[in-house]
Short mmCIF file of C-alpha atoms in Angstrom, two decimals:
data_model
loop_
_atom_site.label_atom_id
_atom_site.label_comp_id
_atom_site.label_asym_id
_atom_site.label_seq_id
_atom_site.Cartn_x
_atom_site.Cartn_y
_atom_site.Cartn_z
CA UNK A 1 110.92 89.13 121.38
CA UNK A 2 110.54 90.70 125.15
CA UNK A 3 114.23 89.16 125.50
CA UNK A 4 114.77 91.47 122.37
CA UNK A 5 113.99 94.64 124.02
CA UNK A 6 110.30 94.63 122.48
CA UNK A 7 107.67 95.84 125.06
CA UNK A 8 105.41 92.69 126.26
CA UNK A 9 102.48 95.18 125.33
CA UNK A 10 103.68 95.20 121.71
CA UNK A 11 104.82 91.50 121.94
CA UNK A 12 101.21 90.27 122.78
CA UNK A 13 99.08 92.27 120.09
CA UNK A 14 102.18 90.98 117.48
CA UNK A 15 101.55 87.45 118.48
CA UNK A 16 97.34 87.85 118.27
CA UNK A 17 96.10 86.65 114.82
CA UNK A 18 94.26 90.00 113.50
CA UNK A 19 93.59 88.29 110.11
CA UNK A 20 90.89 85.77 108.99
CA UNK A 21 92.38 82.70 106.75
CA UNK A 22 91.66 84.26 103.44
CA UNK A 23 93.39 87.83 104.10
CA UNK A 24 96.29 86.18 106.13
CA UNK A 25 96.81 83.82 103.16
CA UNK A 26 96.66 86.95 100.97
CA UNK A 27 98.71 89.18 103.32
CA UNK A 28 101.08 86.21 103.15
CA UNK A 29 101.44 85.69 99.46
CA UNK A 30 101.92 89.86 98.65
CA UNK A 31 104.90 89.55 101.09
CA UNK A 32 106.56 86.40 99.59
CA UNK A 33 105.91 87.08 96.01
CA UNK A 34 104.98 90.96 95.67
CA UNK A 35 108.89 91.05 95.03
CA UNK A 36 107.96 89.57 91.52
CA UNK A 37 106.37 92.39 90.15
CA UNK A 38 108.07 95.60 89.20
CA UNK A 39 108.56 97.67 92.26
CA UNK A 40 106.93 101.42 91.73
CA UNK A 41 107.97 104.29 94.40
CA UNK A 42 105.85 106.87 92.32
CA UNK A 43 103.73 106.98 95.75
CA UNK A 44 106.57 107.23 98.17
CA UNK A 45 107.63 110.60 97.71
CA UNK A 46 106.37 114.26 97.42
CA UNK A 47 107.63 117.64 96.24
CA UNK A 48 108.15 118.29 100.04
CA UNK A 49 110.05 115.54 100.41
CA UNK A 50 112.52 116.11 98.02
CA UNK A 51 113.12 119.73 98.98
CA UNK A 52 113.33 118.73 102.36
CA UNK A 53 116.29 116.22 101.05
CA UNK A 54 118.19 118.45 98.78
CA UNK A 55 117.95 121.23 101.90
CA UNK A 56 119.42 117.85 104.19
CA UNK A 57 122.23 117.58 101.82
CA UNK A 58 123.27 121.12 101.20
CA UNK A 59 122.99 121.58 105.30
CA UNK A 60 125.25 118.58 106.06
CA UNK A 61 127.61 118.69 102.80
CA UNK A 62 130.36 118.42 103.96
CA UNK A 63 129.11 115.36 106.57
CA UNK A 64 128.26 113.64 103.44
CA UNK A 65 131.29 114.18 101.69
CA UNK A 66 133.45 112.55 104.86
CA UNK A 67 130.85 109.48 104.89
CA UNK A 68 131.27 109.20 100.67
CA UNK A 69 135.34 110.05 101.12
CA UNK A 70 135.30 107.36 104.34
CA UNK A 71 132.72 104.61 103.05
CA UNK A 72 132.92 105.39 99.34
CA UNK A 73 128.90 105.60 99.21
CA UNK A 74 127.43 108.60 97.38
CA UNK A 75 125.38 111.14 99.48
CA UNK A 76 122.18 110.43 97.18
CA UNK A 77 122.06 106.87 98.46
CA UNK A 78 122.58 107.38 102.33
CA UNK A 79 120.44 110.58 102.20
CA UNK A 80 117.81 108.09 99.77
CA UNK A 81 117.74 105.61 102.63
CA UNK A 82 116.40 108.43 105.34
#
């Protein structure tokens, strides 16, 4: 990871085992099999953020339009991604 570009610092407190058996075995399971259930994004997003988007994409329009003429990938995905 330090071969990476990671800081050692970061590296080290990566490597420690924070969790006991039980929540690292529950940790564990949520990230294998969480993508079972049906995703919901009703918590990752506010009024704020979508104002600040739609003022993103009216301020860069026409940076989005070369990207969408270019790479053929709507605005409302790449600026959905940021």
């Amino acid at each position: 990871l330090t071969q990476a570009g990671l800081p050692g610092d970061f590296v080290a407190k990566a490597l420690q085992n924070p969790f006991d058996d039980y929540s690292r075995d529950d940790v564990v399971q949520k990230i294998v099999l969480g993508y079972l259930k049906k995703a919901r994004y009703e918590d990752h997003y506010s009024a704020t953020a979508v104002k600040e988007t739609r003022n993103f994409l009216m301020r860069y329009k026409r940076m989005f339009q070369l990207a969408k003429e270019r790479y053929n990938v709507d605005p409302y995905v790449i600026s959905a991604l940021m």
